[in-house]
CSV table of C-alpha atoms and ligand atoms in Angstrom, one decimal:
chain,number,residue,atom,x,y,z
M,1,UNK,CA,83.4,67.5,118.3
M,2,UNK,CA,84.4,67.8,114.7
M,3,UNK,CA,88.0,67.4,113.6
M,4,UNK,CA,88.8,68.5,110.1
M,5,UNK,CA,91.9,66.9,108.7
M,6,UNK,CA,92.2,69.7,106.3
M,7,UNK,CA,92.9,72.2,109.1
M,8,UNK,CA,95.7,70.0,110.3
M,9,UNK,CA,97.3,70.3,107.0
M,10,UNK,CA,96.8,74.1,106.9
M,11,UNK,CA,98.3,74.2,110.4
M,12,UNK,CA,101.4,72.4,109.3
M,13,UNK,CA,101.9,75.1,106.7
M,14,UNK,CA,102.2,77.7,109.4
M,15,UNK,CA,105.6,79.2,108.4
M,16,UNK,CA,105.8,82.9,108.3
M,17,UNK,CA,108.3,85.7,107.8
M,18,UNK,CA,110.9,86.5,105.1
M,19,UNK,CA,113.5,88.9,106.4
M,20,UNK,CA,117.0,87.6,106.9
M,21,UNK,CA,117.3,88.9,110.5
M,22,UNK,CA,113.7,88.1,111.3
M,23,UNK,CA,112.9,85.0,113.3
M,24,UNK,CA,110.6,82.8,111.3
M,25,UNK,CA,107.9,81.1,113.3
M,26,UNK,CA,107.3,77.5,112.6
M,27,UNK,CA,104.4,75.5,114.1
M,28,UNK,CA,104.5,71.7,114.0
M,29,UNK,CA,102.4,69.1,115.5
M,30,UNK,CA,104.2,66.5,117.7
M,31,UNK,CA,105.2,63.4,115.6
M,32,UNK,CA,105.3,65.3,112.3
M,33,UNK,CA,108.4,66.4,110.3
M,34,UNK,CA,109.5,69.9,109.5
M,35,UNK,CA,112.2,71.1,107.2
M,36,UNK,CA,114.1,74.3,107.9
M,37,UNK,CA,115.3,75.8,104.7
M,38,UNK,CA,118.6,77.6,104.1
M,39,UNK,CA,117.5,79.0,100.7
M,40,UNK,CA,120.8,77.9,99.3
M,41,UNK,CA,120.1,76.2,96.0
M,42,UNK,CA,123.5,74.7,95.4
M,43,UNK,CA,126.2,74.5,98.0
M,44,UNK,CA,129.5,75.8,96.8
M,45,UNK,CA,132.7,73.9,97.4
M,46,UNK,CA,133.9,76.3,100.1
M,47,UNK,CA,130.5,76.8,101.7
M,48,UNK,CA,130.2,75.9,105.3
M,49,UNK,CA,126.7,75.3,106.8
M,50,UNK,CA,126.3,75.3,110.6
M,51,UNK,CA,123.0,74.5,112.4
M,52,UNK,CA,122.6,75.4,116.0
M,53,UNK,CA,119.9,75.0,118.6
M,54,UNK,CA,118.8,76.6,121.8
M,55,UNK,CA,120.1,79.3,124.1
M,56,UNK,CA,123.7,77.9,124.0
M,57,UNK,CA,123.8,77.6,120.2
M,58,UNK,CA,124.5,73.9,120.5
M,59,UNK,CA,125.9,72.6,117.2
M,60,UNK,CA,123.5,70.0,115.9
M,61,UNK,CA,124.4,69.6,112.2
M,62,UNK,CA,127.0,71.0,109.7
M,63,UNK,CA,128.4,70.7,106.3
M,64,UNK,CA,132.1,71.3,106.3
M,65,UNK,CA,134.5,70.5,103.4
M,66,UNK,CA,131.4,69.1,101.6
M,67,UNK,CA,130.9,66.5,104.3
M,68,UNK,CA,127.5,66.6,106.0
M,69,UNK,CA,127.3,65.6,109.6
M,70,UNK,CA,124.5,65.5,112.2
M,71,UNK,CA,125.1,65.5,115.9
M,72,UNK,CA,122.0,63.7,116.9
M,73,UNK,CA,123.3,61.0,119.2
M,74,UNK,CA,121.8,63.0,122.2
M,75,UNK,CA,118.4,61.9,123.6
M,76,UNK,CA,116.9,65.1,122.3
M,77,UNK,CA,117.6,64.3,118.6
M,78,UNK,CA,118.3,60.6,118.4
M,79,UNK,CA,118.2,59.8,114.7
M,80,UNK,CA,115.8,62.7,114.0
M,81,UNK,CA,118.0,65.0,112.0
M,82,UNK,CA,118.4,64.8,108.2
M,83,UNK,CA,120.7,67.2,106.5
M,84,UNK,CA,120.2,67.8,102.7
M,85,UNK,CA,123.7,67.9,101.3
M,86,UNK,CA,122.7,70.0,98.3
M,87,UNK,CA,120.8,72.8,100.0
M,88,UNK,CA,122.0,72.4,103.6
M,89,UNK,CA,118.3,72.4,104.7
M,90,UNK,CA,117.7,70.5,107.9
M,91,UNK,CA,114.8,68.1,108.5
M,92,UNK,CA,113.6,67.1,111.9
M,93,UNK,CA,111.5,64.0,111.7
M,94,UNK,CA,109.1,62.7,114.3
M,95,UNK,CA,109.4,66.0,116.2
M,96,UNK,CA,108.8,66.1,120.0
M,97,UNK,CA,108.0,68.9,122.4
M,98,UNK,CA,111.6,69.1,123.5
M,99,UNK,CA,112.6,70.0,120.0
M,100,UNK,CA,110.8,73.3,120.4
M,101,UNK,CA,113.0,76.3,120.5
M,102,UNK,CA,115.2,78.6,118.5
M,103,UNK,CA,117.2,77.1,115.5
M,104,UNK,CA,119.9,79.1,113.8
M,105,UNK,CA,121.8,78.4,110.6
M,106,UNK,CA,125.0,80.1,109.5
M,107,UNK,CA,126.1,79.9,105.9
M,108,UNK,CA,129.7,80.8,105.7
M,109,UNK,CA,131.8,81.2,102.6
M,110,UNK,CA,134.9,83.1,101.6
M,111,UNK,CA,132.9,86.2,100.8
M,112,UNK,CA,130.4,86.5,103.6
M,113,UNK,CA,128.4,84.9,106.4
M,114,UNK,CA,124.6,84.9,106.2
M,115,UNK,CA,122.1,83.3,108.5
M,116,UNK,CA,118.5,82.5,109.4
M,117,UNK,CA,116.6,82.0,112.6
M,118,UNK,CA,113.6,79.7,113.1
M,119,UNK,CA,111.4,79.7,116.2
M,120,UNK,CA,110.0,76.2,116.2
M,121,UNK,CA,106.9,75.5,118.3
M,122,UNK,CA,105.7,72.0,118.7
M,123,UNK,CA,102.1,71.5,119.7
M,124,UNK,CA,100.8,68.5,121.6
M,125,UNK,CA,97.4,68.9,120.1
M,126,UNK,CA,95.6,70.8,117.4
M,127,UNK,CA,91.9,70.9,117.9
M,128,UNK,CA,89.3,72.0,115.5
M,129,UNK,CA,85.9,72.5,117.1
M,130,UNK,CA,82.6,73.6,115.6
M,131,UNK,CA,81.1,76.7,117.3
M,132,UNK,CA,78.7,75.7,120.1
M,133,UNK,CA,80.4,72.3,120.7
M,134,UNK,CA,82.5,71.4,123.7
M,135,UNK,CA,86.2,70.5,123.8
M,136,UNK,CA,88.3,68.9,126.5
M,137,UNK,CA,92.0,69.7,126.8
M,138,UNK,CA,93.7,66.8,128.6
M,139,UNK,CA,96.6,67.1,131.0
M,140,UNK,CA,97.2,63.3,130.7
M,141,UNK,CA,97.3,63.0,134.5
M,142,UNK,CA,95.1,60.2,135.7
M,143,UNK,CA,95.1,61.4,139.3
M,144,UNK,CA,96.3,64.7,140.7
M,145,UNK,CA,98.7,64.4,143.6
M,146,UNK,CA,98.1,66.5,146.7
M,147,UNK,CA,101.1,68.8,146.0
M,148,UNK,CA,100.3,69.1,142.3
M,149,UNK,CA,99.5,72.6,141.0
M,150,UNK,CA,97.7,72.9,137.7
M,151,UNK,CA,97.7,76.2,135.8
M,152,UNK,CA,95.7,76.8,132.6
M,153,UNK,CA,96.6,79.8,130.5
M,154,UNK,CA,95.2,81.3,127.3
M,155,UNK,CA,96.5,83.6,124.5
M,156,UNK,CA,99.6,85.5,123.8
M,157,UNK,CA,99.7,87.0,127.3
M,158,UNK,CA,99.3,83.6,129.0
M,159,UNK,CA,96.2,84.9,130.8
M,160,UNK,CA,95.4,82.6,133.7
M,161,UNK,CA,92.0,81.1,133.1
M,162,UNK,CA,91.9,78.1,135.5
M,163,UNK,CA,94.0,76.5,138.2
M,164,UNK,CA,94.1,73.9,140.9
M,165,UNK,CA,96.1,75.1,143.9
M,166,UNK,CA,96.1,73.4,147.3
M,167,UNK,CA,93.6,70.9,145.8
M,168,UNK,CA,91.1,73.8,145.2
M,169,UNK,CA,89.9,74.1,141.6
M,170,UNK,CA,89.2,77.6,140.4
M,171,UNK,CA,88.1,79.0,137.0
M,172,UNK,CA,88.5,82.6,136.1
M,173,UNK,CA,85.7,82.7,133.6
M,174,UNK,CA,83.8,85.7,134.7
M,175,UNK,CA,85.0,87.6,131.6
M,176,UNK,CA,82.8,87.9,128.5
M,177,UNK,CA,85.1,85.6,126.7
M,178,UNK,CA,84.4,82.7,129.0
M,179,UNK,CA,81.1,83.5,130.8
M,180,UNK,CA,80.9,80.2,132.8
M,181,UNK,CA,82.1,78.1,129.9
M,182,UNK,CA,85.0,76.5,131.7
M,183,UNK,CA,84.8,73.2,133.7
M,184,UNK,CA,87.9,72.0,135.5
M,185,UNK,CA,88.1,68.3,136.3
M,186,UNK,CA,89.4,68.1,139.9
M,187,UNK,CA,90.7,64.5,139.4
M,188,UNK,CA,92.8,65.0,136.2
M,189,UNK,CA,93.1,68.7,135.9
M,190,UNK,CA,91.7,68.6,132.4
M,191,UNK,CA,89.8,71.6,131.2
M,192,UNK,CA,86.5,71.6,129.3
M,193,UNK,CA,85.3,74.5,127.3
M,194,UNK,CA,81.5,74.2,126.7
M,195,UNK,CA,79.4,76.0,124.1
M,196,UNK,CA,82.7,77.2,122.5
M,197,UNK,CA,82.7,80.4,120.4
M,198,UNK,CA,85.0,81.8,117.8
M,199,UNK,CA,86.7,84.1,120.3
M,200,UNK,CA,87.8,81.1,122.3
M,201,UNK,CA,90.1,80.2,119.4
M,202,UNK,CA,93.8,80.3,120.3
M,203,UNK,CA,96.7,78.9,122.1
M,204,UNK,CA,96.0,77.1,125.5
M,205,UNK,CA,98.8,76.1,127.8
M,206,UNK,CA,98.8,74.0,130.9
M,207,UNK,CA,101.5,73.8,133.4
M,208,UNK,CA,101.7,71.0,135.9
M,209,UNK,CA,103.9,71.9,138.8
M,210,UNK,CA,105.0,69.6,141.6
M,211,UNK,CA,107.9,69.5,144.0
M,212,UNK,CA,110.0,67.6,141.5
M,213,UNK,CA,109.4,69.2,138.1
M,214,UNK,CA,107.3,71.4,135.9
M,215,UNK,CA,105.8,69.9,132.8
M,216,UNK,CA,103.4,71.3,130.3
M,217,UNK,CA,101.3,70.9,127.2
M,218,UNK,CA,100.1,73.2,124.5
M,219,UNK,CA,96.9,73.2,122.5
M,220,UNK,CA,96.1,75.1,119.3
M,221,UNK,CA,92.3,75.4,119.3
M,222,UNK,CA,90.5,76.6,116.2
M,223,UNK,CA,86.8,77.2,116.4
M,224,UNK,CA,84.8,77.0,113.2
M,225,UNK,CA,81.8,79.1,112.4
M,226,UNK,CA,78.9,76.6,112.1
M,227,UNK,CA,77.3,78.8,109.4
M,228,UNK,CA,80.4,78.9,107.3
M,229,UNK,CA,79.8,75.3,106.2
M,230,UNK,CA,76.1,76.2,105.4
M,231,UNK,CA,77.3,79.2,103.5
M,232,UNK,CA,79.5,77.1,101.2
M,233,UNK,CA,76.6,74.7,100.8
M,234,UNK,CA,74.4,77.6,99.8
M,235,UNK,CA,77.2,78.8,97.5
M,236,UNK,CA,77.4,75.4,95.8
M,237,UNK,CA,73.7,75.4,95.2
M,238,UNK,CA,73.8,78.9,93.9
M,239,UNK,CA,76.4,78.0,91.4
M,240,UNK,CA,74.4,75.0,90.3
M,241,UNK,CA,71.3,77.1,90.0
M,242,UNK,CA,73.2,79.7,87.9
M,243,UNK,CA,74.3,76.9,85.6
M,244,UNK,CA,70.7,75.8,85.3
M,245,UNK,CA,69.6,79.4,84.5
M,246,UNK,CA,72.3,79.6,81.8
M,247,UNK,CA,71.1,76.3,80.3
M,248,UNK,CA,67.5,77.6,80.3
M,249,UNK,CA,68.7,80.9,78.7
M,250,UNK,CA,70.5,79.1,75.9
M,251,UNK,CA,67.5,76.9,75.5
M,252,UNK,CA,65.3,80.0,75.0
M,253,UNK,CA,67.7,81.6,72.6
M,254,UNK,CA,67.8,78.4,70.5
M,255,UNK,CA,64.0,78.1,70.8
M,256,UNK,CA,63.6,81.7,69.7
M,257,UNK,CA,65.9,81.2,66.8
M,258,UNK,CA,64.2,78.0,65.7
M,259,UNK,CA,60.8,79.5,66.1
M,260,UNK,CA,61.8,82.6,64.2
M,261,UNK,CA,63.1,80.4,61.4
M,262,UNK,CA,59.9,78.4,61.5
M,263,UNK,CA,57.7,81.5,61.8
M,264,UNK,CA,59.5,82.9,58.7
M,265,UNK,CA,59.1,79.6,56.9
M,266,UNK,CA,55.7,78.5,58.2
M,267,UNK,CA,54.3,81.7,59.8
M,268,UNK,CA,53.9,80.2,63.3
M,269,UNK,CA,52.4,82.5,65.9
M,270,UNK,CA,54.1,83.9,69.1
M,271,UNK,CA,51.9,81.5,71.2
M,272,UNK,CA,53.7,78.6,69.9
M,273,UNK,CA,57.1,80.2,70.8
M,274,UNK,CA,55.9,80.6,74.4
M,275,UNK,CA,55.1,76.9,74.5
M,276,UNK,CA,58.5,76.1,73.2
M,277,UNK,CA,60.1,78.2,76.0
M,278,UNK,CA,58.0,76.3,78.6
M,279,UNK,CA,59.0,73.0,77.2
M,280,UNK,CA,62.6,74.0,77.5
M,281,UNK,CA,62.2,75.1,81.1
M,282,UNK,CA,60.5,71.8,82.1
M,283,UNK,CA,63.4,69.8,80.6
M,284,UNK,CA,66.1,71.6,82.6
M,285,UNK,CA,64.1,71.7,85.9
M,286,UNK,CA,65.3,68.1,86.5
M,287,UNK,CA,69.0,69.0,87.0
M,288,UNK,CA,67.9,71.9,89.3
M,289,UNK,CA,66.2,69.5,91.6
M,290,UNK,CA,69.3,67.2,91.5
M,291,UNK,CA,71.6,70.1,92.2
M,292,UNK,CA,69.5,71.0,95.3
M,293,UNK,CA,70.0,67.5,96.5
M,294,UNK,CA,73.8,67.7,96.3
M,295,UNK,CA,75.2,67.8,99.9
M,296,UNK,CA,78.2,69.7,100.9
M,297,UNK,CA,80.9,67.1,101.8
M,298,UNK,CA,80.9,66.8,105.6
M,299,UNK,CA,84.0,67.2,107.8
M,300,UNK,CA,85.7,64.0,108.9
M,301,UNK,CA,84.0,63.2,112.2
H,1,LIG,C1,96.8,77.4,115.1
H,1,LIG,O1,96.3,76.7,113.9
H,1,LIG,C2,95.8,77.5,112.9
H,1,LIG,C3,95.3,76.6,111.8
H,1,LIG,O2,94.7,75.5,112.2
H,1,LIG,C4,97.0,78.4,112.4
H,1,LIG,O3,96.4,79.3,111.4
H,1,LIG,C5,97.5,79.2,113.6
H,1,LIG,O4,98.6,80.0,113.2
H,1,LIG,C6,97.9,78.3,114.7
H,1,LIG,N1,98.3,79.1,115.9
H,1,LIG,C7,99.5,79.2,116.4
H,1,LIG,C8,99.7,80.0,117.6
H,1,LIG,O5,100.4,78.5,115.9
H,2,LIG,C1,124.7,63.7,98.9
H,2,LIG,O1,123.8,62.6,99.2
H,2,LIG,C2,123.6,61.7,98.2
H,2,LIG,C3,122.6,60.7,98.8
H,2,LIG,O2,121.7,61.2,99.6
H,2,LIG,C4,124.9,61.1,97.7
H,2,LIG,O3,124.6,60.2,96.6
H,2,LIG,C5,125.8,62.2,97.3
H,2,LIG,O4,127.1,61.6,97.0
H,2,LIG,C6,126.0,63.2,98.4
H,2,LIG,N1,126.9,64.2,98.0
H,2,LIG,C7,127.8,64.7,98.7
H,2,LIG,C8,128.6,65.9,98.1
H,2,LIG,O5,128.1,64.3,99.8
H,3,LIG,C1,108.5,59.1,117.4
H,3,LIG,O1,109.0,59.4,118.7
H,3,LIG,C2,108.3,58.8,119.8
H,3,LIG,C3,108.9,59.3,121.1
H,3,LIG,O2,109.0,60.7,121.1
H,3,LIG,C4,108.4,57.3,119.7
H,3,LIG,O3,107.7,56.7,120.8
H,3,LIG,C5,107.8,56.8,118.4
H,3,LIG,O4,108.1,55.4,118.2
H,3,LIG,C6,108.6,57.6,117.2
H,3,LIG,N1,107.9,57.2,116.0
H,3,LIG,C7,108.6,56.9,114.9
H,3,LIG,C8,107.8,56.6,113.7
H,3,LIG,O5,109.8,56.9,114.9
H,4,LIG,C1,109.0,81.6,120.0
H,4,LIG,O1,107.6,81.4,119.9
H,4,LIG,C2,107.0,81.3,121.2
H,4,LIG,C3,105.5,80.9,121.0
H,4,LIG,O2,105.0,81.4,119.8
H,4,LIG,C4,107.2,82.5,122.0
H,4,LIG,O3,106.6,82.3,123.3
H,4,LIG,C5,108.7,82.8,122.1
H,4,LIG,O4,108.9,84.0,122.8
H,4,LIG,C6,109.3,82.8,120.8
H,4,LIG,N1,110.8,82.9,120.9
H,4,LIG,C7,111.6,83.7,120.2
H,4,LIG,C8,113.0,83.7,120.5
H,4,LIG,O5,111.1,84.4,119.3
H,5,LIG,C1,85.9,67.1,143.1
H,5,LIG,O1,84.6,67.3,142.6
H,5,LIG,C2,83.6,66.5,143.1
H,5,LIG,C3,82.3,66.9,142.4
H,5,LIG,O2,82.5,67.2,141.0
H,5,LIG,C4,83.5,66.6,144.6
H,5,LIG,O3,82.5,65.7,145.0
H,5,LIG,C5,84.8,66.3,145.2
H,5,LIG,O4,84.7,66.6,146.6
H,5,LIG,C6,85.9,67.2,144.6
H,5,LIG,N1,87.2,66.9,145.1
H,5,LIG,C7,88.0,67.8,145.5
H,5,LIG,C8,89.4,67.3,146.0
H,5,LIG,O5,87.8,69.0,145.5
H,6,LIG,C1,76.0,79.3,123.6
H,6,LIG,O1,76.5,80.6,123.4
H,6,LIG,C2,75.8,81.5,122.6
H,6,LIG,C3,76.5,82.8,122.5
H,6,LIG,O2,77.9,82.5,122.1
H,6,LIG,C4,74.4,81.7,123.3
H,6,LIG,O3,73.6,82.5,122.4
H,6,LIG,C5,73.7,80.4,123.5
H,6,LIG,O4,72.5,80.6,124.2
H,6,LIG,C6,74.6,79.5,124.3
H,6,LIG,N1,74.0,78.2,124.4
H,6,LIG,C7,74.0,77.5,125.5
H,6,LIG,C8,73.3,76.1,125.4
H,6,LIG,O5,74.4,77.9,126.5
């Protein structure tokens, strides 16, 4: 399996939406930091900023009378909140799954109240897999208990793709998307997708249900087209070849000019000119070979 660090960075930039009333989606990997922006550049004296979280609009941070305050003494936020006293933007550091949810900010001044909403999703894991490879999504259970129920889901509609119920493992991979690609480990509940294809990219969720509680994990799986890397390799070589062709062309132009001058001055024949061209081509064929040897930088393994 190939993991590209680059894709993790791209993933962390996953902030969409612009409208004031719209809920902005923010995707963050567990352990990373995320900043939710108010878009206020300079807080005015009478501005009040109020940050809220969750279904009960629990107050988690505010700026009132120019005094910033965070209410992060709870287990959920312990020391994780940083409030920018100039912009009112809120940073959540070392984010965890339980920080997932709906964040709201209200900016209140004497004239008006404006606001923004952020839907923050924290992923346990981001996996980048090359097409044709296998990937295993782990439940982190070492041993399934008799009463444990494991449910694997895929995509925006949480389509059930595999489950362990009453100790019976089952995969629902008769669809074209999964045609016998799924392997469910009956000891740990972990799911392996073999010979993965682009259409297996997406959000995977697992729910672990027992008599006491329900826990879960989320995985953002991105499958890379194996030929895409080859294509950029080919592209690099093509550019290198184009440069070489240009050098040859300039060489010819120079040669033609020089030969013309010489043929004017000394009356040299066209045959000599052709030899000049060949000589030029031989000279530049060395960088062409070198360019072909240039390897496309590999992904971090
Ligand atoms: C999964 O990660 C990719 C980039 O790696 C990103 O473009 C995509 O939006 C993410 N999916 C979700 C559901 O967050
Ligand atoms: C804002 O915070 C900085 C340090 O982070 C501090 O120097 C400054 O006095 C603060 N301003 C206000 C208005 O609290
Ligand atoms: C981040 O949080 C986890 C618990 O959620 C904790 O174990 C870890 O030490 C924290 N890391 C840092 C750098 O604070
Ligand atoms: C937030 O995003 C998650 C996953 O993308 C989605 O399931 C949930 O419905 C969204 N919540 C809101 C309030 O938009
Ligand atoms: C788990 O699978 C192994 C073979 O992969 C089988 O021998 C064993 O009986 C299975 N256990 C259960 C509880 O289904
Ligand atoms: C992997 O899947 C592709 C189609 O997605 C198929 O052509 C190929 O035969 C499969 N390879 C294996 C080893 O199953």
